[in-house]
Tab-separated table of N, CA, C and O in Angstrom:
chain	number	residue	atom	x	y	z
A	28	MET	N	-12.715	104.890	1.167
A	28	MET	CA	-12.209	105.940	2.008
A	28	MET	C	-11.031	106.622	1.320
A	28	MET	O	-10.243	105.965	0.650
A	29	GLU	N	-10.943	107.891	1.536
A	29	GLU	CA	-9.843	108.662	0.968
A	29	GLU	C	-9.175	109.454	2.091
A	29	GLU	O	-9.848	110.091	2.900
A	30	PHE	N	-7.846	109.409	2.148
A	30	PHE	CA	-7.072	110.098	3.166
A	30	PHE	C	-6.176	111.114	2.468
A	30	PHE	O	-5.382	110.754	1.594
A	31	ILE	N	-6.332	112.365	2.841
A	31	ILE	CA	-5.618	113.459	2.189
A	31	ILE	C	-4.518	113.961	3.114
A	31	ILE	O	-4.780	114.299	4.277
A	32	MET	N	-3.292	114.017	2.571
A	32	MET	CA	-2.164	114.472	3.367
A	32	MET	C	-2.295	115.964	3.656
A	32	MET	O	-2.679	116.755	2.800
A	33	LYS	N	-1.986	116.305	4.906
A	33	LYS	CA	-1.890	117.712	5.283
A	33	LYS	C	-0.536	117.903	5.958
A	33	LYS	O	0.239	116.939	6.069
A	34	GLU	N	-0.222	119.078	6.413
A	34	GLU	CA	1.115	119.373	6.928
A	34	GLU	C	1.560	118.440	8.055
A	34	GLU	O	2.704	117.998	8.080
A	35	ASN	N	0.657	118.097	8.958
A	35	ASN	CA	1.036	117.306	10.129
A	35	ASN	C	0.294	115.983	10.238
A	35	ASN	O	0.045	115.501	11.334
A	36	GLY	N	-0.095	115.402	9.128
A	36	GLY	CA	-0.807	114.130	9.167
A	36	GLY	C	-1.704	113.968	7.949
A	36	GLY	O	-1.354	114.369	6.849
A	37	PHE	N	-2.866	113.392	8.209
A	37	PHE	CA	-3.850	113.162	7.151
A	37	PHE	C	-5.229	113.547	7.662
A	37	PHE	O	-5.462	113.637	8.864
A	38	LYS	N	-6.144	113.739	6.733
A	38	LYS	CA	-7.545	113.957	7.099
A	38	LYS	C	-8.418	113.144	6.165
A	38	LYS	O	-8.032	112.821	5.037
A	39	ALA	N	-9.585	112.802	6.672
A	39	ALA	CA	-10.564	112.062	5.878
A	39	ALA	C	-11.941	112.632	6.189
A	39	ALA	O	-12.241	112.959	7.335
A	40	GLU	N	-12.736	112.751	5.146
A	40	GLU	CA	-14.098	113.259	5.298
A	40	GLU	C	-15.066	112.080	5.347
A	40	GLU	O	-15.020	111.203	4.481
A	41	PHE	N	-15.908	112.088	6.352
A	41	PHE	CA	-16.929	111.067	6.494
A	41	PHE	C	-18.276	111.744	6.712
A	41	PHE	O	-18.340	112.947	6.980
A	42	GLU	N	-19.325	110.985	6.613
A	42	GLU	CA	-20.674	111.535	6.784
A	42	GLU	C	-20.814	112.273	8.111
A	42	GLU	O	-21.435	113.317	8.198
A	43	TYR	N	-20.199	111.741	9.165
A	43	TYR	CA	-20.312	112.339	10.496
A	43	TYR	C	-19.427	113.562	10.657
A	43	TYR	O	-19.689	114.428	11.472
A	44	GLY	N	-18.339	113.654	9.891
A	44	GLY	CA	-17.445	114.798	10.011
A	44	GLY	C	-16.046	114.475	9.515
A	44	GLY	O	-15.819	113.452	8.878
A	45	THR	N	-15.125	115.360	9.834
A	45	THR	CA	-13.741	115.219	9.400
A	45	THR	C	-12.933	114.512	10.476
A	45	THR	O	-13.015	114.859	11.654
A	46	LEU	N	-12.145	113.540	10.059
A	46	LEU	CA	-11.267	112.805	10.959
A	46	LEU	C	-9.838	113.247	10.673
A	46	LEU	O	-9.368	113.152	9.538
A	47	HIS	N	-9.171	113.761	11.698
A	47	HIS	CA	-7.775	114.176	11.583
A	47	HIS	C	-6.914	113.113	12.241
A	47	HIS	O	-7.149	112.722	13.390
A	48	ILE	N	-5.891	112.652	11.515
A	48	ILE	CA	-5.031	111.562	11.975
A	48	ILE	C	-3.583	112.032	11.883
A	48	ILE	O	-3.166	112.571	10.853
A	49	SER	N	-2.840	111.811	12.973
A	49	SER	CA	-1.446	112.227	12.981
A	49	SER	C	-0.673	111.401	14.000
A	49	SER	O	-1.242	110.951	14.999
A	50	GLY	N	0.599	111.237	13.778
A	50	GLY	CA	1.457	110.595	14.763
A	50	GLY	C	1.683	111.490	15.972
A	50	GLY	O	2.168	111.042	17.002
A	51	ASN	N	1.290	112.755	15.869
A	51	ASN	CA	1.434	113.734	16.946
A	51	ASN	C	0.039	114.109	17.445
A	51	ASN	O	-0.772	114.646	16.687
A	52	GLU	N	-0.225	113.844	18.725
A	52	GLU	CA	-1.565	114.089	19.285
A	52	GLU	C	-2.019	115.534	19.176
A	52	GLU	O	-3.204	115.823	19.293
A	53	GLU	N	-1.105	116.460	18.965
A	53	GLU	CA	-1.485	117.865	18.854
A	53	GLU	C	-2.268	118.142	17.563
A	53	GLU	O	-2.960	119.151	17.464
A	54	PHE	N	-2.155	117.232	16.587
A	54	PHE	CA	-2.745	117.490	15.280
A	54	PHE	C	-3.825	116.496	14.875
A	54	PHE	O	-4.401	116.619	13.803
A	55	GLY	N	-4.082	115.494	15.705
A	55	GLY	CA	-5.128	114.535	15.353
A	55	GLY	C	-5.029	113.278	16.188
A	55	GLY	O	-4.173	113.150	17.072
A	56	PHE	N	-5.935	112.370	15.910
A	56	PHE	CA	-5.913	111.084	16.601
A	56	PHE	C	-4.724	110.280	16.102
A	56	PHE	O	-4.438	110.248	14.908
A	57	ARG	N	-4.054	109.605	17.022
A	57	ARG	CA	-2.941	108.755	16.635
A	57	ARG	C	-3.502	107.443	16.079
A	57	ARG	O	-4.546	106.961	16.525
A	58	PRO	N	-2.838	106.846	15.102
A	58	PRO	CA	-3.348	105.611	14.500
A	58	PRO	C	-3.623	104.506	15.517
A	58	PRO	O	-4.646	103.823	15.420
A	59	TYR	N	-2.763	104.342	16.516
A	59	TYR	CA	-3.007	103.278	17.490
A	59	TYR	C	-4.257	103.560	18.313
A	59	TYR	O	-4.979	102.643	18.696
A	60	GLN	N	-4.554	104.839	18.568
A	60	GLN	CA	-5.782	105.180	19.297
A	60	GLN	C	-7.012	104.778	18.488
A	60	GLN	O	-7.996	104.280	19.044
A	61	LEU	N	-6.951	104.980	17.190
A	61	LEU	CA	-8.076	104.613	16.334
A	61	LEU	C	-8.250	103.101	16.266
A	61	LEU	O	-9.384	102.607	16.308
A	62	LEU	N	-7.145	102.371	16.204
A	62	LEU	CA	-7.221	100.914	16.161
A	62	LEU	C	-7.818	100.363	17.455
A	62	LEU	O	-8.752	99.552	17.432
A	63	VAL	N	-7.317	100.824	18.587
A	63	VAL	CA	-7.826	100.351	19.880
A	63	VAL	C	-9.283	100.775	20.058
A	63	VAL	O	-10.115	99.989	20.527
A	64	SER	N	-9.607	101.992	19.662
A	64	SER	CA	-11.000	102.455	19.747
A	64	SER	C	-11.921	101.581	18.912
A	64	SER	O	-13.028	101.243	19.344
A	65	SER	N	-11.470	101.200	17.729
A	65	SER	CA	-12.281	100.341	16.860
A	65	SER	C	-12.553	98.995	17.517
A	65	SER	O	-13.677	98.487	17.472
A	66	ILE	N	-11.541	98.418	18.132
A	66	ILE	CA	-11.698	97.122	18.799
A	66	ILE	C	-12.655	97.249	19.987
A	66	ILE	O	-13.588	96.459	20.128
A	67	ALA	N	-12.435	98.259	20.831
A	67	ALA	CA	-13.244	98.417	22.046
A	67	ALA	C	-14.691	98.780	21.738
A	67	ALA	O	-15.625	98.204	22.310
A	68	VAL	N	-14.885	99.702	20.826
A	68	VAL	CA	-16.251	100.161	20.532
A	68	VAL	C	-17.032	99.112	19.748
A	68	VAL	O	-18.226	98.914	19.981
A	69	CYS	N	-16.364	98.404	18.854
A	69	CYS	CA	-17.021	97.299	18.149
A	69	CYS	C	-17.473	96.254	19.167
A	69	CYS	O	-18.616	95.799	19.137
A	70	SER	N	-16.588	95.898	20.076
A	70	SER	CA	-16.929	94.905	21.095
A	70	SER	C	-18.077	95.381	21.969
A	70	SER	O	-19.007	94.621	22.255
A	71	GLY	N	-18.020	96.632	22.395
A	71	GLY	CA	-19.100	97.182	23.214
A	71	GLY	C	-20.433	97.201	22.493
A	71	GLY	O	-21.474	96.869	23.064
A	72	GLY	N	-20.406	97.558	21.218
A	72	GLY	CA	-21.650	97.589	20.434
A	72	GLY	C	-22.230	96.207	20.209
A	72	GLY	O	-23.444	96.011	20.306
A	73	VAL	N	-21.360	95.243	19.917
A	73	VAL	CA	-21.841	93.868	19.734
A	73	VAL	C	-22.371	93.331	21.055
A	73	VAL	O	-23.427	92.688	21.091
A	74	LEU	N	-21.664	93.607	22.158
A	74	LEU	CA	-22.145	93.151	23.465
A	74	LEU	C	-23.526	93.718	23.750
A	74	LEU	O	-24.413	92.996	24.230
A	75	ARG	N	-23.732	94.980	23.464
A	75	ARG	CA	-25.046	95.593	23.688
A	75	ARG	C	-26.131	94.843	22.922
A	75	ARG	O	-27.195	94.522	23.459
A	76	LYS	N	-25.856	94.523	21.642
A	76	LYS	CA	-26.838	93.784	20.843
A	76	LYS	C	-27.084	92.388	21.412
A	76	LYS	O	-28.219	91.908	21.422
A	77	VAL	N	-26.022	91.726	21.873
A	77	VAL	CA	-26.166	90.383	22.446
A	77	VAL	C	-27.010	90.442	23.718
A	77	VAL	O	-27.918	89.620	23.911
A	78	LEU	N	-26.732	91.411	24.588
A	78	LEU	CA	-27.514	91.548	25.816
A	78	LEU	C	-28.989	91.791	25.512
A	78	LEU	O	-29.875	91.203	26.147
A	79	GLU	N	-29.247	92.638	24.538
A	79	GLU	CA	-30.638	92.924	24.174
A	79	GLU	C	-31.317	91.695	23.581
A	79	GLU	O	-32.472	91.409	23.900
A	80	LYS	N	-30.600	90.964	22.742
A	80	LYS	CA	-31.172	89.757	22.127
A	80	LYS	C	-31.488	88.701	23.188
A	80	LYS	O	-32.480	87.982	23.087
A	81	LYS	N	-30.631	88.620	24.212
A	81	LYS	CA	-30.851	87.658	25.300
A	81	LYS	C	-31.802	88.196	26.369
A	81	LYS	O	-32.029	87.544	27.376
A	82	ARG	N	-32.293	89.407	26.124
A	82	ARG	CA	-33.228	90.077	27.055
A	82	ARG	C	-32.629	90.250	28.452
A	82	ARG	O	-33.314	90.091	29.462
A	83	ILE	N	-31.342	90.559	28.473
A	83	ILE	CA	-30.662	90.870	29.724
A	83	ILE	C	-30.782	92.379	29.913
A	83	ILE	O	-30.301	93.160	29.095
A	84	VAL	N	-31.472	92.774	30.981
A	84	VAL	CA	-31.740	94.186	31.223
A	84	VAL	C	-30.500	94.823	31.860
A	84	VAL	O	-29.976	94.324	32.854
A	85	TYR	N	-30.040	95.924	31.286
A	85	TYR	CA	-28.885	96.647	31.794
A	85	TYR	C	-29.157	98.140	31.638
A	85	TYR	O	-29.994	98.559	30.845
A	86	LYS	N	-28.445	98.947	32.398
A	86	LYS	CA	-28.595	100.398	32.291
A	86	LYS	C	-27.445	101.037	31.531
A	86	LYS	O	-27.617	102.057	30.881
A	87	ASP	N	-26.251	100.421	31.647
A	87	ASP	CA	-25.093	101.045	31.035
A	87	ASP	C	-24.000	100.004	30.789
A	87	ASP	O	-23.909	99.012	31.518
A	88	VAL	N	-23.193	100.252	29.771
A	88	VAL	CA	-22.007	99.447	29.498
A	88	VAL	C	-20.854	100.417	29.266
A	88	VAL	O	-20.971	101.340	28.450
A	89	LYS	N	-19.777	100.230	30.000
A	89	LYS	CA	-18.572	101.038	29.834
A	89	LYS	C	-17.430	100.085	29.507
A	89	LYS	O	-17.365	98.978	30.047
A	90	VAL	N	-16.558	100.492	28.605
A	90	VAL	CA	-15.418	99.662	28.223
A	90	VAL	C	-14.139	100.456	28.464
A	90	VAL	O	-14.025	101.597	28.000
A	91	THR	N	-13.201	99.865	29.191
A	91	THR	CA	-11.867	100.451	29.292
A	91	THR	C	-10.913	99.520	28.562
A	91	THR	O	-11.139	98.307	28.496
A	92	ALA	N	-9.863	100.089	27.992
A	92	ALA	CA	-8.907	99.281	27.239
A	92	ALA	C	-7.491	99.578	27.718
A	92	ALA	O	-7.076	100.735	27.750
A	93	ASP	N	-6.795	98.529	28.108
A	93	ASP	CA	-5.380	98.627	28.444
A	93	ASP	C	-4.593	98.063	27.275
A	93	ASP	O	-4.877	96.957	26.805
A	94	VAL	N	-3.611	98.816	26.833
A	94	VAL	CA	-2.859	98.452	25.638
A	94	VAL	C	-1.410	98.149	26.003
A	94	VAL	O	-0.783	98.909	26.740
A	95	THR	N	-0.901	97.039	25.486
A	95	THR	CA	0.512	96.704	25.630
A	95	THR	C	1.156	96.871	24.268
A	95	THR	O	0.721	96.263	23.290
A	96	ARG	N	2.191	97.717	24.232
A	96	ARG	CA	2.907	97.966	22.980
A	96	ARG	C	4.357	97.515	23.131
A	96	ARG	O	4.893	97.496	24.232
A	97	ASN	N	4.985	97.182	22.031
A	97	ASN	CA	6.369	96.720	22.037
A	97	ASN	C	7.294	97.873	21.655
A	97	ASN	O	7.368	98.242	20.477
A	98	PRO	N	8.032	98.423	22.622
A	98	PRO	CA	8.919	99.550	22.308
A	98	PRO	C	10.103	99.153	21.425
A	98	PRO	O	10.721	100.000	20.791
A	99	GLU	N	10.393	97.865	21.345
A	99	GLU	CA	11.514	97.383	20.542
A	99	GLU	C	11.158	97.231	19.063
A	99	GLU	O	12.037	97.181	18.215
A	100	GLU	N	9.891	97.107	18.757
A	100	GLU	CA	9.444	96.833	17.384
A	100	GLU	C	8.386	97.835	16.937
A	100	GLU	O	7.210	97.531	16.898
A	101	ALA	N	8.788	99.033	16.634
A	101	ALA	CA	7.898	100.055	16.056
A	101	ALA	C	6.660	100.353	16.896
A	101	ALA	O	5.642	100.775	16.368
A	102	GLN	N	6.748	100.106	18.200
A	102	GLN	CA	5.610	100.361	19.097
A	102	GLN	C	4.359	99.585	18.692
A	102	GLN	O	3.233	100.020	18.919
A	103	GLU	N	4.552	98.426	18.083
A	103	GLU	CA	3.402	97.635	17.644
A	103	GLU	C	2.514	97.282	18.830
A	103	GLU	O	2.989	97.106	19.946
A	104	ILE	N	1.237	97.182	18.577
A	104	ILE	CA	0.291	96.769	19.606
A	104	ILE	C	0.370	95.253	19.721
A	104	ILE	O	0.168	94.544	18.739
A	105	GLN	N	0.682	94.780	20.909
A	105	GLN	CA	0.785	93.341	21.137
A	105	GLN	C	-0.447	92.779	21.826
A	105	GLN	O	-0.815	91.639	21.592
A	106	LYS	N	-1.057	93.593	22.702
A	106	LYS	CA	-2.182	93.088	23.482
A	106	LYS	C	-3.146	94.226	23.788
A	106	LYS	O	-2.728	95.347	24.058
A	107	VAL	N	-4.434	93.908	23.729
A	107	VAL	CA	-5.480	94.830	24.171
A	107	VAL	C	-6.344	94.064	25.165
A	107	VAL	O	-6.900	93.010	24.835
A	108	HIS	N	-6.396	94.567	26.388
A	108	HIS	CA	-7.268	93.978	27.402
A	108	HIS	C	-8.436	94.929	27.609
A	108	HIS	O	-8.248	96.090	27.980
A	109	MET	N	-9.637	94.430	27.358
A	109	MET	CA	-10.845	95.229	27.554
A	109	MET	C	-11.528	94.806	28.834
A	109	MET	O	-11.669	93.614	29.112
A	110	HIS	N	-11.940	95.796	29.601
A	110	HIS	CA	-12.682	95.540	30.838
A	110	HIS	C	-14.067	96.169	30.664
A	110	HIS	O	-14.182	97.372	30.427
A	111	PHE	N	-15.082	95.335	30.741
A	111	PHE	CA	-16.462	95.773	30.571
A	111	PHE	C	-17.078	95.988	31.939
A	111	PHE	O	-17.032	95.098	32.794
A	112	ILE	N	-17.654	97.156	32.147
A	112	ILE	CA	-18.366	97.469	33.385
A	112	ILE	C	-19.834	97.581	33.002
A	112	ILE	O	-20.228	98.481	32.261
A	113	ILE	N	-20.624	96.635	33.497
A	113	ILE	CA	-22.032	96.553	33.123
A	113	ILE	C	-22.867	96.902	34.345
A	113	ILE	O	-22.734	96.270	35.395
A	114	THR	N	-23.706	97.905	34.201
A	114	THR	CA	-24.573	98.333	35.292
A	114	THR	C	-25.975	97.817	35.027
A	114	THR	O	-26.519	97.986	33.932
A	115	GLY	N	-26.553	97.166	36.038
A	115	GLY	CA	-27.902	96.643	35.908
A	115	GLY	C	-28.297	95.885	37.155
A	115	GLY	O	-27.530	95.794	38.118
A	116	SER	N	-29.479	95.341	37.144
A	116	SER	CA	-29.994	94.598	38.292
A	116	SER	C	-30.191	93.133	37.926
A	116	SER	O	-30.631	92.812	36.817
A	117	ASN	N	-29.854	92.276	38.862
A	117	ASN	CA	-30.058	90.832	38.714
A	117	ASN	C	-29.409	90.257	37.448
A	117	ASN	O	-30.020	89.470	36.725
A	118	ILE	N	-28.182	90.654	37.182
A	118	ILE	CA	-27.458	90.140	36.025
A	118	ILE	C	-26.508	89.057	36.522
A	118	ILE	O	-25.716	89.291	37.429
A	119	SER	N	-26.570	87.876	35.916
A	119	SER	CA	-25.709	86.778	36.368
A	119	SER	C	-24.363	86.823	35.642
A	119	SER	O	-24.290	87.147	34.459
A	120	GLU	N	-23.318	86.474	36.364
A	120	GLU	CA	-21.977	86.437	35.780
A	120	GLU	C	-21.905	85.421	34.646
A	120	GLU	O	-21.247	85.661	33.638
A	121	GLU	N	-22.585	84.304	34.816
A	121	GLU	CA	-22.572	83.255	33.792
A	121	GLU	C	-23.133	83.777	32.468
A	121	GLU	O	-22.581	83.515	31.396
A	122	LYS	N	-24.222	84.542	32.529
A	122	LYS	CA	-24.820	85.080	31.303
A	122	LYS	C	-23.890	86.092	30.625
A	122	LYS	O	-23.814	86.140	29.401
A	123	ILE	N	-23.173	86.866	31.442
A	123	ILE	CA	-22.235	87.834	30.865
A	123	ILE	C	-21.058	87.107	30.233
A	123	ILE	O	-20.613	87.471	29.132
A	124	GLU	N	-20.541	86.071	30.871
A	124	GLU	CA	-19.441	85.287	30.291
A	124	GLU	C	-19.838	84.714	28.940
A	124	GLU	O	-19.075	84.792	27.970
A	125	LYS	N	-21.040	84.145	28.867
A	125	LYS	CA	-21.523	83.590	27.604
A	125	LYS	C	-21.747	84.687	26.562
A	125	LYS	O	-21.442	84.500	25.380
A	126	SER	N	-22.242	85.828	27.011
A	126	SER	CA	-22.478	86.950	26.093
A	126	SER	C	-21.162	87.480	25.530
A	126	SER	O	-21.078	87.833	24.352
A	127	LEU	N	-20.118	87.521	26.355
A	127	LEU	CA	-18.812	87.980	25.873
A	127	LEU	C	-18.206	86.992	24.874
A	127	LEU	O	-17.529	87.404	23.926
A	128	ALA	N	-18.452	85.712	25.061
A	128	ALA	CA	-17.963	84.713	24.093
A	128	ALA	C	-18.624	84.930	22.737
A	128	ALA	O	-17.955	84.867	21.690
A	129	VAL	N	-19.918	85.211	22.740
A	129	VAL	CA	-20.639	85.492	21.487
A	129	VAL	C	-20.124	86.804	20.889
A	129	VAL	O	-19.928	86.913	19.674
A	130	THR	N	-19.883	87.786	21.750
A	130	THR	CA	-19.374	89.080	21.298
A	130	THR	C	-18.041	88.910	20.587
A	130	THR	O	-17.824	89.452	19.499
A	131	ARG	N	-17.137	88.153	21.194
A	131	ARG	CA	-15.804	87.923	20.631
A	131	ARG	C	-15.902	87.338	19.219
A	131	ARG	O	-15.187	87.743	18.306
A	132	LYS	N	-16.811	86.381	19.029
A	132	LYS	CA	-16.963	85.720	17.732
A	132	LYS	C	-17.601	86.615	16.678
A	132	LYS	O	-17.425	86.397	15.486
A	133	ASN	N	-18.367	87.630	17.116
A	133	ASN	CA	-19.133	88.444	16.177
A	133	ASN	C	-18.637	89.870	16.002
A	133	ASN	O	-19.225	90.620	15.220
A	134	CYS	N	-17.594	90.241	16.701
A	134	CYS	CA	-17.025	91.588	16.525
A	134	CYS	C	-16.036	91.542	15.369
A	134	CYS	O	-15.004	90.867	15.437
A	135	SER	N	-16.334	92.246	14.313
A	135	SER	CA	-15.489	92.202	13.118
A	135	SER	C	-14.081	92.741	13.387
A	135	SER	O	-13.110	92.255	12.800
A	136	MET	N	-13.944	93.697	14.271
A	136	MET	CA	-12.620	94.253	14.557
A	136	MET	C	-11.767	93.248	15.334
A	136	MET	O	-10.589	93.071	15.030
A	137	VAL	N	-12.352	92.567	16.308
A	137	VAL	CA	-11.613	91.531	17.048
A	137	VAL	C	-11.211	90.411	16.092
A	137	VAL	O	-10.063	89.950	16.097
A	138	GLN	N	-12.130	89.993	15.262
A	138	GLN	CA	-11.829	88.914	14.318
A	138	GLN	C	-10.737	89.332	13.324
A	138	GLN	O	-9.941	88.510	12.886
A	139	SER	N	-10.681	90.600	12.995
A	139	SER	CA	-9.683	91.092	12.040
A	139	SER	C	-8.261	91.072	12.603
A	139	SER	O	-7.302	90.911	11.847
A	140	VAL	N	-8.120	91.242	13.924
A	140	VAL	CA	-6.772	91.351	14.509
A	140	VAL	C	-6.382	90.183	15.402
A	140	VAL	O	-5.265	90.133	15.905
A	141	LYS	N	-7.276	89.231	15.602
A	141	LYS	CA	-7.061	88.177	16.596
A	141	LYS	C	-5.795	87.350	16.381
A	141	LYS	O	-5.248	86.812	17.333
A	142	ASP	N	-5.315	87.245	15.162
A	142	ASP	CA	-4.108	86.458	14.905
A	142	ASP	C	-2.818	87.262	15.074
A	142	ASP	O	-1.731	86.693	15.034
A	143	SER	N	-2.943	88.570	15.258
A	143	SER	CA	-1.747	89.394	15.413
A	143	SER	C	-1.709	90.185	16.720
A	143	SER	O	-0.639	90.609	17.147
A	144	ILE	N	-2.849	90.396	17.336
A	144	ILE	CA	-2.931	91.109	18.610
A	144	ILE	C	-3.689	90.224	19.590
A	144	ILE	O	-4.781	89.730	19.273
A	145	GLU	N	-3.119	90.026	20.777
A	145	GLU	CA	-3.809	89.242	21.805
A	145	GLU	C	-4.938	90.096	22.388
A	145	GLU	O	-4.699	91.208	22.873
A	146	ILE	N	-6.141	89.572	22.326
A	146	ILE	CA	-7.316	90.272	22.840
A	146	ILE	C	-7.833	89.501	24.050
A	146	ILE	O	-8.103	88.300	23.952
A	147	THR	N	-7.954	90.191	25.182
A	147	THR	CA	-8.494	89.562	26.388
A	147	THR	C	-9.594	90.457	26.950
A	147	THR	O	-9.650	91.649	26.660
A	148	GLU	N	-10.458	89.822	27.748
A	148	GLU	CA	-11.564	90.558	28.348
A	148	GLU	C	-11.724	90.190	29.814
A	148	GLU	O	-11.390	89.083	30.218
A	149	SER	N	-12.267	91.127	30.553
A	149	SER	CA	-12.738	90.872	31.911
A	149	SER	C	-13.983	91.734	32.073
A	149	SER	O	-14.293	92.565	31.220
A	150	PHE	N	-14.713	91.510	33.148
A	150	PHE	CA	-15.918	92.299	33.357
A	150	PHE	C	-16.240	92.419	34.842
A	150	PHE	O	-15.747	91.639	35.661
A	151	GLU	N	-17.061	93.389	35.129
A	151	GLU	CA	-17.632	93.508	36.466
A	151	GLU	C	-19.060	93.968	36.293
A	151	GLU	O	-19.402	94.640	35.319
A	152	ILE	N	-19.878	93.571	37.232
A	152	ILE	CA	-21.278	93.959	37.215
A	152	ILE	C	-21.517	94.878	38.392
A	152	ILE	O	-21.148	94.558	39.533
A	153	ILE	N	-22.114	96.013	38.125
A	153	ILE	CA	-22.454	96.972	39.176
A	153	ILE	C	-23.962	96.965	39.315
A	153	ILE	O	-24.680	97.200	38.333
A	154	GLU	N	-24.435	96.690	40.511
A	154	GLU	CA	-25.874	96.694	40.758
A	154	GLU	C	-26.377	98.123	40.680
A	154	GLU	O	-25.818	99.045	41.266
A	155	GLY	N	-27.442	98.284	39.921
A	155	GLY	CA	-27.992	99.640	39.833
A	155	GLY	C	-29.161	99.737	38.910
A	155	GLY	O	-29.485	98.964	38.108
């Protein structure tokens, strides 16, 4: 990857398009937003694969992320709590708990930050 400095941040070219990164939201994605997005989306994608492998039928998976930052220490990210909202029929809580445990072990982004950022999860199942 190559990141090129511009007046108000950096940009990087990827196959999908140009990524603009800046400490100021007016000029691009903030670095902490990208880090949290990587953790949440990696987890959501791995969960989807786990559900499919276990043949758990679902219609939708939504992930919300609550972030705790330390204002005393460079606004470092201390904790990311992800809440998974899974829509489907006849889905057992036990199967989702086990699926999230597998997800945690297989998400490369969670594994990359687990010793420096506290990662927690919760979930709800919506019948539909």
